[in-house]
Short mmCIF file of C-alpha atoms and ligand atoms in Angstrom, two decimals:
data_model
loop_
_atom_site.label_atom_id
_atom_site.label_comp_id
_atom_site.label_asym_id
_atom_site.label_seq_id
_atom_site.Cartn_x
_atom_site.Cartn_y
_atom_site.Cartn_z
CA MET A 20 -0.09 -0.11 -0.32
CA ASN A 21 1.03 3.82 -0.64
CA GLU A 22 2.22 5.36 2.48
CA PRO A 23 0.17 8.99 2.52
CA VAL A 24 1.20 11.92 1.37
CA ARG A 25 2.17 14.29 4.11
CA ILE A 26 1.76 17.88 3.49
CA GLU A 27 5.05 18.90 5.12
CA ASP A 28 7.22 16.32 2.03
CA LEU A 29 5.57 18.08 -0.86
CA LYS A 30 7.85 20.31 -2.58
CA PRO A 31 7.15 23.90 -3.90
CA PRO A 32 6.10 24.02 -7.62
CA ALA A 33 8.66 25.12 -9.92
CA GLU A 34 8.38 28.89 -9.99
CA PRO A 35 7.12 30.09 -13.31
CA TYR A 36 9.55 32.61 -15.31
CA LEU A 37 8.70 35.33 -13.93
CA LEU A 38 10.84 39.62 -13.63
CA LYS A 39 12.07 39.35 -10.96
CA GLU A 40 12.23 42.84 -8.81
CA GLU A 41 15.66 43.03 -8.24
CA GLN A 42 16.12 42.49 -12.40
CA LEU A 43 13.76 45.00 -12.79
CA ALA A 44 15.05 47.44 -10.31
CA HIS A 45 18.76 46.53 -11.47
CA TYR A 46 17.64 47.77 -15.09
CA GLU A 47 16.07 50.69 -14.07
CA LYS A 48 18.82 52.50 -12.17
CA ALA A 49 22.14 51.05 -15.26
CA TYR A 50 19.45 53.92 -17.16
CA ARG A 51 18.79 56.03 -14.53
CA SER A 52 22.59 56.28 -14.09
CA ASP A 53 23.38 56.91 -17.95
CA TYR A 54 20.11 59.25 -17.76
CA GLN A 55 22.43 62.61 -18.34
CA ALA A 56 23.93 61.61 -21.23
CA TRP A 57 19.77 60.79 -22.69
CA ALA A 58 17.67 63.21 -21.01
CA GLN A 59 19.77 66.43 -22.51
CA VAL A 60 18.97 64.70 -26.32
CA LEU A 61 15.23 64.86 -24.85
CA GLY A 62 15.41 68.32 -23.36
CA GLU A 63 16.39 69.89 -26.36
CA ASN A 64 14.48 67.62 -28.66
CA VAL A 65 11.28 69.17 -26.11
CA GLU A 66 12.84 72.55 -26.33
CA ARG A 67 13.09 72.23 -30.24
CA ILE A 68 8.82 71.44 -30.56
CA ARG A 69 7.79 74.16 -27.95
CA ARG A 70 10.06 77.05 -30.21
CA GLY A 71 8.05 75.47 -32.85
CA SER A 72 10.82 75.04 -35.33
CA TYR A 73 12.75 71.88 -37.40
CA SER A 74 16.00 70.88 -37.35
CA LEU A 75 16.93 69.37 -40.60
CA HIS A 76 20.05 68.46 -39.26
CA TRP A 77 20.04 65.38 -40.73
CA MET A 78 19.40 66.93 -44.51
CA ASN A 79 23.27 68.19 -43.92
CA THR A 80 26.06 66.56 -45.99
CA ASP A 81 29.18 66.99 -44.32
CA GLY A 82 31.21 63.73 -43.50
CA GLY A 83 28.97 61.64 -45.06
CA ASN A 84 28.97 59.11 -48.48
CA TRP A 85 26.14 61.31 -49.94
CA GLY A 86 25.39 61.35 -53.60
CA LYS A 87 26.96 58.30 -54.98
CA ARG A 88 24.71 55.93 -56.35
CA ALA A 89 24.88 51.95 -55.86
CA LYS A 90 24.51 50.30 -59.57
CA PRO A 91 23.74 46.98 -59.19
CA SER A 92 25.27 43.76 -61.08
CA SER A 93 24.59 40.41 -62.78
CA ARG A 94 23.01 38.66 -59.71
CA GLY A 95 21.28 41.84 -58.31
CA LEU A 96 22.64 44.30 -55.26
CA THR A 97 24.98 43.13 -53.53
CA TYR A 98 27.01 43.53 -50.46
CA THR A 99 30.20 43.09 -52.94
CA ASP A 100 28.36 45.64 -55.21
CA ILE A 101 27.17 48.29 -52.09
CA ASN A 102 30.64 48.10 -50.61
CA ARG A 103 32.53 49.57 -54.15
CA VAL A 104 30.99 52.27 -53.16
CA ARG A 105 33.37 54.60 -51.75
CA GLY A 106 32.95 55.45 -48.14
CA TYR A 107 30.78 51.71 -47.51
CA GLY A 108 33.18 49.24 -48.29
CA ASP A 109 35.89 49.77 -45.72
CA ILE A 110 35.73 47.13 -42.70
CA PRO A 111 37.85 48.23 -39.80
CA ALA A 112 40.40 46.04 -38.80
CA GLN A 113 39.28 47.18 -35.53
CA ALA A 114 35.55 47.90 -34.81
CA ASP A 115 35.84 50.68 -32.45
CA TRP A 116 31.69 51.26 -32.65
CA LYS A 117 29.82 49.88 -30.05
CA ASN A 118 26.18 50.47 -30.78
CA PHE A 119 24.09 50.20 -34.00
CA ALA A 120 25.60 52.87 -35.41
CA PRO A 121 25.56 52.02 -39.30
CA ARG A 122 28.28 51.39 -41.20
CA GLY A 123 28.94 54.78 -43.49
CA SER A 124 26.50 56.35 -42.06
CA ILE A 125 27.47 60.17 -40.81
CA ARG A 126 28.04 59.28 -37.17
CA GLU A 127 30.73 60.61 -35.86
CA PRO A 128 29.21 64.14 -34.57
CA TYR A 129 27.49 62.04 -32.49
CA ARG A 130 30.11 59.17 -30.69
CA ASP A 131 30.65 60.90 -27.51
CA ARG A 132 26.50 60.63 -26.87
CA MET A 133 26.28 57.36 -28.13
CA PRO A 134 25.50 53.96 -26.07
CA VAL A 135 28.54 51.02 -25.75
CA VAL A 136 26.82 47.17 -26.59
CA ASP A 137 29.64 46.11 -23.94
CA ASP A 138 29.04 42.61 -25.50
CA TYR A 139 29.85 42.80 -28.67
CA ILE A 140 33.06 41.43 -28.27
CA VAL A 141 34.25 40.58 -31.34
CA THR A 142 36.19 44.15 -32.78
CA SER A 143 39.01 42.75 -34.72
CA ARG A 144 38.38 41.89 -38.18
CA ASP A 145 40.49 39.21 -37.91
CA GLU A 146 38.61 37.17 -35.22
CA LEU A 147 36.24 36.43 -38.07
CA TRP A 148 36.54 37.93 -41.55
CA ALA A 149 36.72 35.35 -44.68
CA ASP A 150 36.64 36.66 -48.16
CA ASN A 151 34.46 34.24 -49.30
CA VAL A 152 31.58 35.26 -46.56
CA ILE A 153 29.68 37.85 -49.07
CA THR A 154 29.37 35.58 -51.55
CA LEU A 155 28.05 32.37 -49.54
CA TYR A 156 26.09 34.84 -47.93
CA GLU A 157 24.33 35.45 -51.38
CA GLU A 158 24.20 31.48 -52.03
CA ALA A 159 22.83 30.59 -48.36
CA LYS A 160 19.56 32.82 -49.83
CA ALA A 161 19.72 31.72 -53.06
CA ARG A 162 19.59 27.52 -52.06
CA GLN A 163 17.03 28.26 -47.47
CA TRP A 164 14.44 25.33 -48.84
CA ASN A 165 11.85 24.12 -46.91
CA ALA A 166 11.72 21.38 -44.09
CA THR A 167 7.81 21.50 -44.21
CA LYS A 168 7.28 21.44 -47.74
CA ASP A 169 10.75 20.46 -49.86
CA ILE A 170 10.78 16.99 -49.23
CA PRO A 171 8.21 14.55 -49.91
CA TRP A 172 7.26 13.11 -46.70
CA ASP A 173 3.79 11.76 -47.96
CA GLU A 174 6.54 9.18 -50.16
CA LEU A 175 8.19 8.01 -46.62
CA GLU A 176 8.31 4.45 -46.89
CA ALA A 177 8.36 2.41 -43.84
CA LEU A 178 11.77 -0.39 -43.99
CA PRO A 179 11.90 -3.16 -41.86
CA GLU A 180 13.05 -2.28 -38.04
CA ASP A 181 16.57 -2.62 -37.60
CA LEU A 182 17.28 -0.21 -40.71
CA GLU A 183 13.40 2.07 -39.28
CA LYS A 184 15.65 1.87 -35.18
CA ALA A 185 19.39 2.42 -37.34
CA THR A 186 17.79 5.52 -39.44
CA CYS A 187 16.41 6.48 -36.43
CA GLN A 188 18.74 6.75 -34.16
CA LEU A 189 21.47 9.01 -36.89
CA CYS A 190 18.56 11.43 -36.56
CA THR A 191 18.24 11.58 -33.34
CA PHE A 192 22.43 11.71 -33.24
CA LEU A 193 22.22 14.58 -36.00
CA THR A 194 19.36 16.75 -34.00
CA GLU A 195 21.63 16.93 -31.19
CA VAL A 196 24.49 18.07 -33.37
CA GLU A 197 22.43 20.99 -35.03
CA PHE A 198 21.36 22.47 -31.85
CA VAL A 199 24.61 23.66 -31.23
CA ALA A 200 25.77 24.03 -34.83
CA GLY A 201 22.76 26.46 -34.38
CA ASP A 202 23.89 28.04 -30.72
CA PHE A 203 27.40 28.46 -31.75
CA PRO A 204 26.75 31.46 -34.62
CA ALA A 205 23.95 32.37 -31.71
CA LYS A 206 26.24 32.98 -28.97
CA TRP A 207 28.92 34.83 -31.52
CA LEU A 208 26.31 36.57 -33.94
CA TYR A 209 25.50 39.36 -31.06
CA ARG A 210 28.93 39.10 -29.58
CA THR A 211 30.45 41.28 -33.03
CA PRO A 212 29.94 44.39 -33.61
CA GLN A 213 27.48 45.98 -37.19
CA ASP A 214 30.93 47.32 -38.73
CA PHE A 215 31.06 43.47 -39.60
CA LEU A 216 27.68 43.43 -41.37
CA GLU A 217 28.51 40.82 -44.00
CA VAL A 218 29.92 38.29 -41.20
CA LYS A 219 26.72 38.78 -38.72
CA SER A 220 24.61 38.73 -42.25
CA PHE A 221 26.23 34.98 -43.06
CA LEU A 222 26.15 33.67 -39.50
CA ALA A 223 22.15 34.21 -39.73
CA THR A 224 21.91 32.26 -42.43
CA GLN A 225 23.98 29.64 -40.85
CA LEU A 226 21.67 30.01 -37.67
CA MET A 227 18.92 29.60 -40.04
CA ASP A 228 20.15 26.45 -42.06
CA GLU A 229 21.24 24.55 -38.39
CA ALA A 230 17.02 25.64 -36.87
CA ARG A 231 16.12 23.53 -40.57
CA HIS A 232 18.79 20.80 -39.98
CA GLN A 233 17.32 20.15 -36.54
CA GLU A 234 13.92 20.21 -37.66
CA VAL A 235 14.10 18.04 -41.09
CA PHE A 236 16.36 15.17 -38.58
CA ARG A 237 13.72 15.57 -35.53
CA LYS A 238 10.63 15.16 -38.83
CA ARG A 239 12.40 12.33 -40.63
CA ALA A 240 12.46 10.58 -36.88
CA ILE A 241 9.45 10.85 -35.79
CA ALA A 242 8.03 10.40 -39.10
CA GLY A 243 9.97 6.78 -38.58
CA GLY A 244 9.44 5.46 -35.46
CA GLY A 245 11.04 7.89 -33.69
CA LEU A 246 13.45 9.73 -31.78
CA LEU A 247 16.00 7.00 -30.14
CA HIS A 248 18.85 7.72 -27.68
CA ALA A 249 20.65 10.77 -25.95
CA SER A 250 24.10 10.74 -26.05
CA PRO A 251 26.37 11.67 -23.17
CA GLY A 252 30.20 10.66 -25.55
CA PHE A 253 28.53 13.58 -27.85
CA GLU A 254 27.57 15.78 -25.52
CA TRP A 255 30.71 16.35 -24.19
CA ALA A 256 32.13 16.94 -27.96
CA LEU A 257 29.16 20.08 -28.43
CA LYS A 258 29.79 21.40 -25.26
CA ALA A 259 33.20 21.62 -26.10
CA ILE A 260 32.34 23.69 -29.07
CA LEU A 261 29.64 25.56 -27.55
CA ASP A 262 32.41 27.04 -24.75
CA ALA A 263 35.04 27.88 -27.22
CA PRO A 264 36.60 31.08 -25.12
CA SER A 265 36.75 32.71 -28.59
CA HIS A 266 35.52 32.69 -32.08
CA THR A 267 38.17 31.13 -33.75
CA MET A 268 38.60 28.71 -31.75
CA GLY A 269 34.76 27.79 -32.45
CA THR A 270 35.11 28.35 -35.47
CA PHE A 271 37.57 25.60 -35.71
CA LEU A 272 36.52 23.16 -33.78
CA LEU A 273 32.61 23.52 -35.43
CA ASN A 274 33.39 24.60 -38.81
CA LEU A 275 35.90 23.10 -40.08
CA LEU A 276 36.49 19.68 -37.50
CA GLY A 277 32.82 19.16 -36.40
CA GLU A 278 30.82 19.98 -39.30
CA GLY A 279 34.06 18.51 -41.75
CA LEU A 280 32.39 14.92 -40.16
CA VAL A 281 29.50 16.14 -40.35
CA LEU A 282 29.53 16.47 -44.31
CA SER A 283 31.77 13.26 -45.16
CA VAL A 284 28.67 11.91 -43.23
CA PHE A 285 25.95 13.27 -45.34
CA ARG A 286 28.51 12.87 -48.49
CA ALA A 287 28.32 9.17 -48.20
CA GLY A 288 24.22 10.50 -47.51
CA GLU A 289 23.64 7.81 -51.15
CA MET A 290 25.15 4.35 -49.26
CA ILE A 291 23.72 5.19 -45.61
CA ALA A 292 20.21 6.41 -46.57
CA LYS A 293 17.75 3.53 -47.54
CA THR A 294 14.58 5.99 -48.71
CA GLN A 295 14.31 8.33 -51.54
CA VAL A 296 13.16 10.68 -48.81
CA ASP A 297 16.53 10.32 -46.61
CA LYS A 298 18.27 10.42 -49.88
CA GLU A 299 16.59 14.41 -50.36
CA ILE A 300 17.32 15.28 -46.96
CA PHE A 301 21.17 14.14 -47.00
CA ARG A 302 21.52 16.23 -50.51
CA ARG A 303 20.64 19.49 -49.30
CA CYS A 304 21.68 19.23 -45.88
CA LEU A 305 24.91 18.57 -47.62
CA GLN A 306 24.56 21.48 -50.09
CA ASP A 307 24.05 23.99 -46.59
CA GLU A 308 26.83 22.19 -45.15
CA ALA A 309 29.31 22.87 -47.67
CA ARG A 310 28.92 26.09 -46.96
CA HIS A 311 29.46 26.04 -43.29
CA VAL A 312 33.32 24.32 -43.44
CA SER A 313 33.64 27.04 -46.86
CA TYR A 314 33.68 29.99 -44.11
CA GLY A 315 35.42 27.91 -41.22
CA VAL A 316 38.33 26.91 -43.65
CA LEU A 317 38.63 30.62 -45.42
CA GLU A 318 38.32 32.52 -42.22
CA LEU A 319 41.20 30.34 -40.31
CA LYS A 320 43.02 30.72 -43.04
CA ASN A 321 42.51 34.62 -42.80
CA TYR A 322 43.24 34.73 -39.26
CA LEU A 323 46.51 33.12 -39.94
CA ALA A 324 47.99 35.32 -43.12
CA THR A 325 46.90 38.16 -40.97
CA HIS A 326 48.35 37.42 -37.33
CA PRO A 327 51.14 39.36 -36.45
CA ASP A 328 53.55 36.13 -34.77
CA ARG A 329 52.22 33.44 -37.44
CA GLU A 330 54.03 31.90 -35.31
CA ARG A 331 51.96 31.70 -32.20
CA GLY A 332 48.67 31.51 -34.26
CA VAL A 333 49.67 28.39 -35.90
CA GLU A 334 51.09 27.54 -32.55
CA GLU A 335 47.32 28.33 -31.13
CA MET A 336 45.58 25.87 -34.20
CA HIS A 337 47.41 23.17 -32.83
CA ARG A 338 46.53 23.73 -29.48
CA PHE A 339 42.62 23.60 -30.53
CA ALA A 340 43.23 20.71 -32.36
CA ASP A 341 45.05 19.05 -29.92
CA VAL A 342 41.25 19.46 -27.65
CA GLY A 343 39.57 18.55 -30.98
CA GLU A 344 40.71 15.94 -32.66
CA GLN A 345 39.98 14.28 -28.96
CA VAL A 346 36.49 15.47 -29.31
CA ILE A 347 35.66 13.97 -31.93
CA LEU A 348 36.95 11.02 -31.28
CA THR A 349 34.29 11.23 -28.06
CA ALA A 350 31.78 11.68 -30.46
CA PHE A 351 32.77 9.14 -33.27
CA THR A 352 33.73 6.27 -30.71
CA GLU A 353 29.88 6.41 -29.66
CA SER A 354 27.48 3.03 -30.50
CA ALA A 355 25.33 4.77 -30.65
CA LEU A 356 26.09 7.00 -33.58
CA VAL A 357 29.22 3.49 -35.35
CA GLU A 358 26.47 1.15 -34.82
CA PRO A 359 23.87 2.72 -36.85
CA VAL A 360 25.42 4.13 -39.45
CA ALA A 361 27.18 0.43 -39.96
CA VAL A 362 23.97 -1.12 -40.07
CA LEU A 363 22.65 1.46 -42.95
CA LEU A 364 26.42 1.32 -44.69
CA GLY A 365 26.16 -2.90 -44.16
CA GLY A 366 23.03 -2.80 -45.22
CA GLY A 367 21.33 -4.83 -41.72
CA LEU A 368 21.81 -5.81 -38.19
CA LYS A 369 23.55 -8.88 -39.97
CA GLN A 370 25.53 -6.99 -41.84
CA ILE A 371 26.95 -4.76 -39.35
CA ASP A 372 30.84 -6.50 -39.09
CA LYS A 373 30.54 -5.16 -42.73
CA GLY A 374 29.21 -1.51 -42.64
CA MET A 375 31.93 -1.80 -39.62
CA GLU A 376 34.59 -2.43 -42.47
CA GLY A 377 32.66 0.42 -44.97
CA LEU A 378 32.71 2.99 -41.94
CA GLY A 379 36.13 2.34 -41.71
CA HIS A 380 36.58 3.70 -45.71
CA MET A 381 35.04 6.93 -44.27
CA TRP A 382 36.49 7.45 -41.43
CA ARG A 383 39.32 7.09 -42.78
CA VAL A 384 38.34 9.77 -45.94
CA PHE A 385 37.26 11.86 -42.91
CA ILE A 386 40.59 12.25 -41.30
CA GLU A 387 42.65 12.60 -44.55
CA GLU A 388 40.09 15.52 -45.74
CA TYR A 389 40.04 17.58 -42.41
CA LEU A 390 44.31 17.17 -42.98
CA GLN A 391 43.39 18.79 -46.45
CA ARG A 392 41.71 21.58 -44.63
CA CYS A 393 43.84 22.09 -42.34
CA LYS A 394 46.76 22.97 -44.88
CA ALA A 395 43.95 24.84 -47.03
CA ALA A 396 43.46 27.45 -43.70
CA GLY A 397 47.16 27.06 -43.71
CA PHE A 398 48.71 25.10 -40.26
CA ASP A 399 50.32 21.30 -41.30
CA ARG A 400 48.38 18.67 -38.54
CA GLN A 401 49.41 15.94 -40.83
CA ASP A 402 52.26 15.40 -38.30
CA ARG A 403 50.58 16.04 -35.29
CA CYS A 404 47.75 14.76 -35.70
CA THR A 405 46.88 13.12 -32.36
CA ILE A 406 42.95 10.74 -33.85
CA PRO A 407 43.93 7.30 -36.00
CA LEU A 408 44.04 6.55 -39.83
CA ASP A 409 42.93 3.77 -39.44
CA LEU A 410 39.38 2.66 -37.15
CA PRO A 411 39.27 4.18 -33.59
CA TRP A 412 37.23 1.40 -32.27
CA GLY A 413 39.84 -1.33 -33.83
CA ILE A 414 36.64 -4.62 -34.28
CA ALA A 415 36.78 -4.46 -38.27
CA ALA A 416 40.47 -4.34 -38.30
FE1 FE2 B 517 23.68 21.88 -39.70
FE1 FE2 B 518 26.37 23.74 -40.42
#
């Protein structure tokens, strides 16, 4: 018989999310302490309105870039086209406008009266710039797709249970990955000042891409049987990416290493996907992921090429890689990833050993591509790579 519930054992209900009095008081206090600055603006404007006069200072073009009209190119009007207009395309090496004033606007006269957004900490161009970022942004916009409508969901065939479970487990893993792939650019997007607007725009597309990937894999799992197991091995890897102390380090971990691995998985989509629907999902995600990897490689290349002490920069990269490779190894030895992929590659649970051989091949391709990417970014990892070129789990070796 159940013990009677005693009133003193009952836990208080979870607190609903409510704005706490201290939080509100802190916010009010902060604005009151800045009151002098903005009350002056308010006072001047009110006074002018009382006098019944207009300011019209905004029609004065001194110190601005007025009158030079941007011309579209064959693709339309891109950031590259407007950046050609003198006064708008100079991307500063150091951003010192920590507010929302647009690059190229008449903003200097107001500098001292502007608020400061303390969260804008990525103020060095070479912590995030990549020469392909504008092109990738254009491509990202042109290739957006809709996980609700563009996947032929009504054609999804039921698979034998082993293949269905393997597919759904892989989708569960990918869902976990896609969350961090979205949270990472989100974390840095809001820390990036407006002067790097091209990068901010690109990161926003990456966010949208990752939201759609999370969506499509979640839908695929639930349409095929259900989500299966979450996995600690991935979780540590994903947290390491999110916790990276700089944008460059995180870009190495996410874009070059993590997404590089995901790209290899998607590229094997023809062999892993067991239905046309799955093939279509992998094909579409592959295109998106290729952009993210491409940004990462050129961002790191730019970082090293402009580093004031290149040798130190390269050494930093190796330190990132020492952590990152172990993180990837932790993820890629997880049975909740390795085994379903092997089942899919082999064509069924009975052929899991054969699938492991295929996986061994995939692993080698992945490491080779990873090492090539490091080289393309400007640091040679060939002799320092800490993960084995052959299967790290040694079953089929
Ligand atoms: Fe993704
Ligand atoms: Fe991605």
